[in-house]
C-alpha cells in the first residue's frame, strides 16, 4: 500500500468534505494507494488547529508555501477562495506536487491556461473537484449515452438553483466579491453544470448569457475569507457578482443547451438538475434525490413507455458495489469519496483523470464567454 | 342508432356523475346505441325538478315505481342510498328493465343474491358502478397481468383513504347510519378495492378484518337521505358504521392481500391506491394521479430497472384513443363515460359486462365476511 | 337564458376540443348565456358533414364567409391554420361577430395588430384560446402571486416539451411549413408559455433567442391542412420552421425568464412546465399532472418548509366547485370549458376577457422578437 | 476524551455498517467519548483477519468468549445470526460489558426477557440496533407528533418490502432457516416497522397476523452463517420461515395499525415506508428517499393544503447539523452513525438509550404474537 501524503489548504466546507473523503476512502475502496491526512493549512492558527484535530489531520500549518518545500507532502489540495488558486497551483506544480483544486479552476481562462501549462510542464497529476460528475447516476448516464441508449443528443438543460443568500441582511461574504471569487453563481454553480454538459454531451460551440444581481448592496459585517476588514457591520458593500445567470448554448455536435443558475430560487436548497433529450431516449436527474435517475427509452414496448425511476444503488451502477446493498442510498459526501478514488488511481498510474486542469481551463473558457456575452449581449464562440 | 332511454333514481353526487357520462358518451365513443336522458327521479319535487333541468333530463318524477310501468324507459339507473337498492333493482328486473346499480350492490350478500337471481331470471342486462375499474391505467394493468408481464401474483395491497368526515361536527349523514348504508368505509370504499382485486388478481379465499369508529356520536342536524328527522341539530346521534376498516386476505391463487379503507386519513382526499407484486414485475397506481401507472419489469436490462411512470394517455392504452392526444390527461368523470360505454355495448349485445350483479354479489360476500370477522376476530372463508 | 350561436371554422383537434367545451359548459357552469353549436365549417364537405354529426353541430358549411352574412351566428370560432386567422378574424369583426381565435393569433405582430384594431373598431368581444391559463392550478398561482405569497418575482422558467415529430418519416404537416404556420414550436408551444408568463409575471422587456431545425427535410405525403398537394409521398419537402426554440428574457419588473420549447424532447408528450421563484416562495407546475401545484412558502415554520403538493381540486380553487369533490381530478378538456365560461361571461357583459386580441398581439410581439433575435444573435427590446 | 473500546462479533453486512459508523462518528459528532475499534471476532480466521484489516480494527479473534475476559473491551457489539444473540448478550452482561445488539433481539420473547433481565442486573448500557429510528426524518416525525402537529393518531401503516430472494435458485441462507433466524421477514423487516410504530405511536394492544412462504424449497449450496454444511448445492432444503407477513394491529391509544413485510415485492429493493394519519395532519416517509418527509398539516390555509416534501437536511432537523449544509443529503450509513452517537452518549451517562433491550423485548412480544396468530388465526393480546 502506497501512502499518498496530502497537504490541504482550506478548512471550511470543502475542507470538511475533502478531509472526510480522504479518511473514508480506504474503507470503501480497494486501492493500491492510500491517502494520509498529513497537514492542513489555514491562516488563522487557532482555527486551523481546531480543524486539524476535528477533521483528523496529523499536523497543521499557517503558511501553505512551507508545504511545497517538504518531502513528506505528495499532494496539494486547494480549497481556498478562487483568487488564490492560480498562485498556489502553479507554485505546487513547480514544486512537483500533485494537485487537486476546487472549482472554478481560476479567476479567468488566462489564469486557468497558465495553471494547466504549469502542471503539464511539471508532469504532476492534476484534477479539479467537480464532484457531481462522480454521482453514480451521472456516471451511469455517461455509460448509457456512450452505449447509444439516448441516441443522438438534441437537448441538454441544466438548472442549479439555491436560495441561501436571499435574505438582504445576509452579509457580503467572499463568494459575493468579484475580486475574490471572480464571479457569483456563474463560477460557483454553473461551472458544475458546464462540467456535466462537457462530460455527457461534449464541447460547447457558442454561448449567449444573461446575468443579474438582485440585491446590490449587503452588510459588510462578516467579511469572510480571512480578510482583515476595518469596516463595521453597519456599513454596506457592493455585491459585484451575479446572483443569477442563464445561458443559451450551441454544442459542437448540434445539440442545444439551456443553462440557468441562481442563488435566488426560494425552496431550492441545492437543486442541481439536468435533463437530456436524445433521438432515442431521455434522462432526468436532480442532485436533491441524487441516487435516482429517470430514464425514458423508446426501446420499451409501446404502451409500456415512460420515465423509469432507476435507483442507482445496484452493483451494476458505477461505484455502488463499494458501498451498500441495492436500495440503500448514499449521499453528498460519497461524491467526494468517488472523486478521491479516481485521484488516487491517477496518482498510482501517473495520469490525470478527467476532470483535470484541461477540463478546468475549457470550463473557464465557457465561463468567461458567458460573462462577456452577458455584458455585450452577443453570442460568443468558444475556441476549444 | 338505437336509443336507450334511461330512468335514473337519485340526483346527488352519483346522479351528476351518471348524467354527465350519458350526455358525453356519444361525443367520445362510436357506439350503435345512444343513451337518452329520459327521466330523473327524486322524492323532493322541487329539488328533482331543478336537477332535471341542470343535468339535462327530458322529464322528472317523484316516484320511481311509475318508471317501471312505462314503455319509454329501457334502463333503471339506481343511485339511491344502499338500503333501497334491492327493492328497486328487483322490481326493475321484474319489469324487464336493464339495470345499472351504484355500489355496494346491497345491504348484505343475501339481498345481493336475490338481486342477482332477479336479473338472471328476467334476462335483463345488469351492471354495478365500480367506475374505477374503467380507469385506462387499471384496464391496462389487467392487460399486463393477462399477458404475464407481472408473472405469478404474490401481493395485492390496496388503500382507499379519505378525510371528509374528520371534523367531529360533521353531521350524521346517511352514509354514517347502518340502517341506510349497511356499513361505512367497508361498503363505500373498500368495495371498490375489492372489485379491483377480484378483477386483477382473482377470487378471495379467506379474510380477517378489523373495523373502528373513531367518532361515535355526531350532530343529527342534516339527516341526509330524505329522512324526516324530528330531531334538532343540537342533538347527537350514534355513528353505527365503521370510520375505518382493514383486512388481511388470502386469494384462491395463493396471493396475499392487505386492504385498508378510512375516512380518517387526513390529507387523503380520494386516495385510492393499489400495489401489485408478481414474480416478474410490480405495478403501483393511485387514483389521485389516475392517468399514471408505475410499472416495474424484471425484463428491463440490469441497471436500467426501475418503476417507470407510464402516462396512460397513448392510443394503445384502453379507452384513450377516444379522447385526446398522448400527454393530455382525462379525469374522474371519464371513468363513468368508459363504464357507460361498456353498459351500452352490453345492452346492444344483451350481455352483462363485468362488473355486474354477480360481481356485486361476490363482492358483498367478501364485505359480509370482513364485517363478521371484525366482530368475531376470526378468519372467514369466502364460499365462491 | 341567452343563446349564443356559434359558427366554428375548423374541425380537427381544436374543433373537437372547442365543440366539447361548448356542449359541456352548461352542465358544469350556471351562466346566463348558453352556447349553441350552430354551424361548423370546413372545406371538405364530406369530412365536415361527418364532423358536424359527431361533434354535435346543428349544421355545417364549406364556406366560412357565408356565416358572416347570417343573423343566427353570434360568434366566429377560428380553429384553422395560422395563416388564415387574420383574414377570417378581420372579416368576422367587420360583420359584427364576437370572435374566439386559436393561438398564435397571427403570422406576425403586424397582422395581429390589424386584428386587434379590427375587433376594437367593431366593438365585438374577442378572446384568444390560451387554454392553459384556465387550469385551476394556474389561476390559483395567479391568486397566490397577487396576494403576495411569492413576494417579489425573481425567476420564471418555462419548458414546453413534446416529441410527436421525432420520427424522420413523420410527414411535412402544415405545422412544419412556415407559410401556413408562421413558425414551429415558437408559435405553437412557446406562445403558451409566454401567455402564462405575461399572466403571472408581467410584460417582457427584452429577449434573446435560439432556434433549431433538427430534421430539415420530411416526406410530403400527407400534406395536411386541407391543401391539395400534387406531390407524392416519396418526395421530401423542406422543414422551414423551428423544431426547438429557447429564449432568455428580462421582464419589465426585473425578473429573469428562461424559456424553452421543443418537439424533440423524447418522452415528453405534452410537458408544459413552469417554475416561478419569488422573494418569499416558489411554485412549480407541470401540465402532465395539471391538477397538482407545488408551492414553497417561507411562511412555513422552520423545519416544516418544503414544496407542498397541492391538489387543486378543492372548492376554494378557481373553477373547481363546478366539477367534483376534492380529490377527484379534471383533465385537459376542462381547460377549454373554463375558457368558454369566461368567453360567455364576456359576451354577456360585452367585455373581452384576458387573454384577448390585445394579449395575442403582445404575445406576437414577443414571438417576432425571439424569431428575429434567433437570426441576428442580438437582444431585442419589446415595445409594449 | 474517553475511549470506548469495542469488541464486535460478526463482520458481514452489519459488521461493515457498524465498523464504518464507529470510525466516522468522531468526525461528525462532538462527544466526550470516542469508540475504539479494538477487536473484531469471527469463526473463520482468514476471513476475520481480512475483515479486520479492511474495516480498520486493531485486532481480531475467533472466539468471542475471550473478549469477555479482557479489560480492554468495554462494549460487545453483536452482529451475529439471531440464534446466538441471547447467549452472547447474557454472557457479555455478566462480564460487565455494555452491549449493542442487532435486531431482532432474540429468537423469542422468553429469550429476550432473559437478556433484558441480564443487562438490568448487570447495570450495563444496552441498545438494539434499530437504525431506522435514527433517520433524521424519523426523529423529526417524533418531534412533530410530540408537539401535537398530527393531533390524535388514528392510523399507522407500514410496509417493508424487498425482493432479494425472489429467484427460486437463491440458496437457503441462514436468514431462511428458522433454527438460526427465528423467523423470516417478521424478525428481519417487520421488527423495524414495529420499532418505528412503538417509537412514534405507542404500545400495541393486540394483533392478528398472516404469514406465507412462497418458495418452500431452495438449493442448500451456500449455507451461510458460517455453518459447515456437508450438503451439496444440488440438494434442496426446506424454507421454514416466512417470505412475507402482514398484521392488523390495535394500539393501546386506539390507533389502528396495518403492517406488511415481504421479500417478494419485485422492484422494492429496500422499501421501508410508513404513513401516519392523525386528527390534524399526516406524514409519509420512505427509506428509499430517506431524507424526504411528506407532511400534511391542516394548519395550512385552505387552498394551500397539501403534502409538503420536507428535505430533512436543515440544521433544525435532528442530527443534520453534524453533516452538510441544507439540500445535501446523507445516506443509509448515517443512520448507524447517529445510533452510535446515542450509544456513546448512553455509555457516557450510564443510561440505555431507546431502543434498548426493553424495547427489544417488547418488540419481540409483538413478533411472537404475530407468529402465533398467523398459525392460530386469532387475535393475540400483547401483555406489555
PDB file of N, CA, C and O in Angstrom, chain B residues 7-33:
ATOM      1  N   UNK B   7     -83.968   5.829 -17.126  1.00  0.00           N
ATOM      2  CA  UNK B   7     -84.658   6.392 -15.974  1.00  0.00           C
ATOM      3  C   UNK B   7     -83.709   6.302 -14.799  1.00  0.00           C
ATOM      4  O   UNK B   7     -83.280   5.200 -14.424  1.00  0.00           O
ATOM      5  N   UNK B   8     -83.347   7.439 -14.241  1.00  0.00           N
ATOM      6  CA  UNK B   8     -82.327   7.431 -13.192  1.00  0.00           C
ATOM      7  C   UNK B   8     -82.923   7.868 -11.862  1.00  0.00           C
ATOM      8  O   UNK B   8     -83.605   8.894 -11.784  1.00  0.00           O
ATOM      9  N   UNK B   9     -82.647   7.106 -10.824  1.00  0.00           N
ATOM     10  CA  UNK B   9     -83.173   7.406  -9.499  1.00  0.00           C
ATOM     11  C   UNK B   9     -82.038   7.916  -8.623  1.00  0.00           C
ATOM     12  O   UNK B   9     -81.061   7.190  -8.395  1.00  0.00           O
ATOM     13  N   UNK B  10     -82.160   9.143  -8.172  1.00  0.00           N
ATOM     14  CA  UNK B  10     -81.093   9.768  -7.399  1.00  0.00           C
ATOM     15  C   UNK B  10     -80.479  10.890  -8.212  1.00  0.00           C
ATOM     16  O   UNK B  10     -80.279  10.742  -9.420  1.00  0.00           O
ATOM     17  N   UNK B  11     -80.170  12.005  -7.557  1.00  0.00           N
ATOM     18  CA  UNK B  11     -79.706  13.176  -8.315  1.00  0.00           C
ATOM     19  C   UNK B  11     -78.588  13.931  -7.609  1.00  0.00           C
ATOM     20  O   UNK B  11     -78.315  15.083  -7.928  1.00  0.00           O
ATOM     21  N   UNK B  12     -77.943  13.272  -6.659  1.00  0.00           N
ATOM     22  CA  UNK B  12     -76.853  13.960  -5.966  1.00  0.00           C
ATOM     23  C   UNK B  12     -75.527  13.695  -6.685  1.00  0.00           C
ATOM     24  O   UNK B  12     -75.482  13.722  -7.901  1.00  0.00           O
ATOM     25  N   UNK B  13     -74.514  13.384  -5.929  1.00  0.00           N
ATOM     26  CA  UNK B  13     -73.167  13.213  -6.494  1.00  0.00           C
ATOM     27  C   UNK B  13     -73.168  12.195  -7.649  1.00  0.00           C
ATOM     28  O   UNK B  13     -72.743  12.487  -8.772  1.00  0.00           O
ATOM     29  N   UNK B  14     -73.688  10.995  -7.381  1.00  0.00           N
ATOM     30  CA  UNK B  14     -73.666   9.978  -8.431  1.00  0.00           C
ATOM     31  C   UNK B  14     -74.647  10.323  -9.552  1.00  0.00           C
ATOM     32  O   UNK B  14     -74.415  10.011 -10.711  1.00  0.00           O
ATOM     33  N   UNK B  15     -75.744  10.995  -9.198  1.00  0.00           N
ATOM     34  CA  UNK B  15     -76.674  11.441 -10.234  1.00  0.00           C
ATOM     35  C   UNK B  15     -75.994  12.381 -11.214  1.00  0.00           C
ATOM     36  O   UNK B  15     -76.171  12.286 -12.430  1.00  0.00           O
ATOM     37  N   UNK B  16     -75.196  13.278 -10.667  1.00  0.00           N
ATOM     38  CA  UNK B  16     -74.451  14.199 -11.527  1.00  0.00           C
ATOM     39  C   UNK B  16     -73.442  13.440 -12.398  1.00  0.00           C
ATOM     40  O   UNK B  16     -73.344  13.670 -13.607  1.00  0.00           O
ATOM     41  N   UNK B  17     -72.718  12.513 -11.765  1.00  0.00           N
ATOM     42  CA  UNK B  17     -71.680  11.765 -12.492  1.00  0.00           C
ATOM     43  C   UNK B  17     -72.286  10.915 -13.608  1.00  0.00           C
ATOM     44  O   UNK B  17     -71.779  10.874 -14.731  1.00  0.00           O
ATOM     45  N   UNK B  18     -73.384  10.251 -13.302  1.00  0.00           N
ATOM     46  CA  UNK B  18     -74.011   9.390 -14.317  1.00  0.00           C
ATOM     47  C   UNK B  18     -74.634  10.239 -15.434  1.00  0.00           C
ATOM     48  O   UNK B  18     -74.507   9.918 -16.614  1.00  0.00           O
ATOM     49  N   UNK B  19     -75.316  11.313 -15.047  1.00  0.00           N
ATOM     50  CA  UNK B  19     -75.937  12.172 -16.063  1.00  0.00           C
ATOM     51  C   UNK B  19     -74.887  12.662 -17.052  1.00  0.00           C
ATOM     52  O   UNK B  19     -75.074  12.620 -18.267  1.00  0.00           O
ATOM     53  N   UNK B  20     -73.783  13.148 -16.489  1.00  0.00           N
ATOM     54  CA  UNK B  20     -72.751  13.675 -17.373  1.00  0.00           C
ATOM     55  C   UNK B  20     -72.218  12.602 -18.307  1.00  0.00           C
ATOM     56  O   UNK B  20     -71.987  12.853 -19.498  1.00  0.00           O
ATOM     57  N   UNK B  21     -72.025  11.418 -17.774  1.00  0.00           N
ATOM     58  CA  UNK B  21     -71.479  10.341 -18.593  1.00  0.00           C
ATOM     59  C   UNK B  21     -72.433   9.981 -19.731  1.00  0.00           C
ATOM     60  O   UNK B  21     -72.006   9.773 -20.873  1.00  0.00           O
ATOM     61  N   UNK B  22     -73.727   9.900 -19.435  1.00  0.00           N
ATOM     62  CA  UNK B  22     -74.691   9.606 -20.501  1.00  0.00           C
ATOM     63  C   UNK B  22     -74.645  10.673 -21.593  1.00  0.00           C
ATOM     64  O   UNK B  22     -74.680  10.378 -22.782  1.00  0.00           O
ATOM     65  N   UNK B  23     -74.569  11.942 -21.146  1.00  0.00           N
ATOM     66  CA  UNK B  23     -74.530  13.050 -22.113  1.00  0.00           C
ATOM     67  C   UNK B  23     -73.290  13.024 -22.977  1.00  0.00           C
ATOM     68  O   UNK B  23     -73.332  13.314 -24.171  1.00  0.00           O
ATOM     69  N   UNK B  24     -72.159  12.732 -22.345  1.00  0.00           N
ATOM     70  CA  UNK B  24     -70.873  12.881 -23.017  1.00  0.00           C
ATOM     71  C   UNK B  24     -70.504  11.658 -23.853  1.00  0.00           C
ATOM     72  O   UNK B  24     -69.652  11.742 -24.743  1.00  0.00           O
ATOM     73  N   UNK B  25     -71.124  10.553 -23.558  1.00  0.00           N
ATOM     74  CA  UNK B  25     -70.745   9.280 -24.192  1.00  0.00           C
ATOM     75  C   UNK B  25     -70.732   9.346 -25.715  1.00  0.00           C
ATOM     76  O   UNK B  25     -69.729   8.958 -26.345  1.00  0.00           O
ATOM     77  N   UNK B  26     -71.804   9.831 -26.357  1.00  0.00           N
ATOM     78  CA  UNK B  26     -71.804   9.798 -27.828  1.00  0.00           C
ATOM     79  C   UNK B  26     -70.739  10.686 -28.451  1.00  0.00           C
ATOM     80  O   UNK B  26     -70.344  10.470 -29.594  1.00  0.00           O
ATOM     81  N   UNK B  27     -70.314  11.703 -27.719  1.00  0.00           N
ATOM     82  CA  UNK B  27     -69.280  12.590 -28.259  1.00  0.00           C
ATOM     83  C   UNK B  27     -67.961  11.849 -28.424  1.00  0.00           C
ATOM     84  O   UNK B  27     -67.243  12.035 -29.404  1.00  0.00           O
ATOM     85  N   UNK B  28     -67.655  11.004 -27.451  1.00  0.00           N
ATOM     86  CA  UNK B  28     -66.336  10.372 -27.446  1.00  0.00           C
ATOM     87  C   UNK B  28     -66.316   8.980 -28.066  1.00  0.00           C
ATOM     88  O   UNK B  28     -65.293   8.535 -28.568  1.00  0.00           O
ATOM     89  N   UNK B  29     -67.425   8.267 -27.957  1.00  0.00           N
ATOM     90  CA  UNK B  29     -67.432   6.874 -28.426  1.00  0.00           C
ATOM     91  C   UNK B  29     -68.324   6.728 -29.652  1.00  0.00           C
ATOM     92  O   UNK B  29     -69.333   7.429 -29.776  1.00  0.00           O
ATOM     93  N   UNK B  30     -67.949   5.821 -30.528  1.00  0.00           N
ATOM     94  CA  UNK B  30     -68.785   5.479 -31.671  1.00  0.00           C
ATOM     95  C   UNK B  30     -69.494   4.166 -31.377  1.00  0.00           C
ATOM     96  O   UNK B  30     -68.943   3.087 -31.590  1.00  0.00           O
ATOM     97  N   UNK B  31     -70.695   4.252 -30.864  1.00  0.00           N
ATOM     98  CA  UNK B  31     -71.452   3.060 -30.494  1.00  0.00           C
ATOM     99  C   UNK B  31     -72.711   2.992 -31.348  1.00  0.00           C
ATOM    100  O   UNK B  31     -73.134   3.993 -31.934  1.00  0.00           O
ATOM    101  N   UNK B  32     -73.318   1.837 -31.380  1.00  0.00           N
ATOM    102  CA  UNK B  32     -74.571   1.738 -32.125  1.00  0.00           C
ATOM    103  C   UNK B  32     -75.792   1.986 -31.228  1.00  0.00           C
ATOM    104  O   UNK B  32     -76.938   1.890 -31.685  1.00  0.00           O
ATOM    105  N   UNK B  33     -75.526   2.284 -29.986  1.00  0.00           N
ATOM    106  CA  UNK B  33     -76.617   2.694 -29.101  1.00  0.00           C
ATOM    107  C   UNK B  33     -76.261   4.028 -28.478  1.00  0.00           C
ATOM    108  O   UNK B  33     -75.083   4.354 -28.323  1.00  0.00           O
TER     109      UNK B  33
END
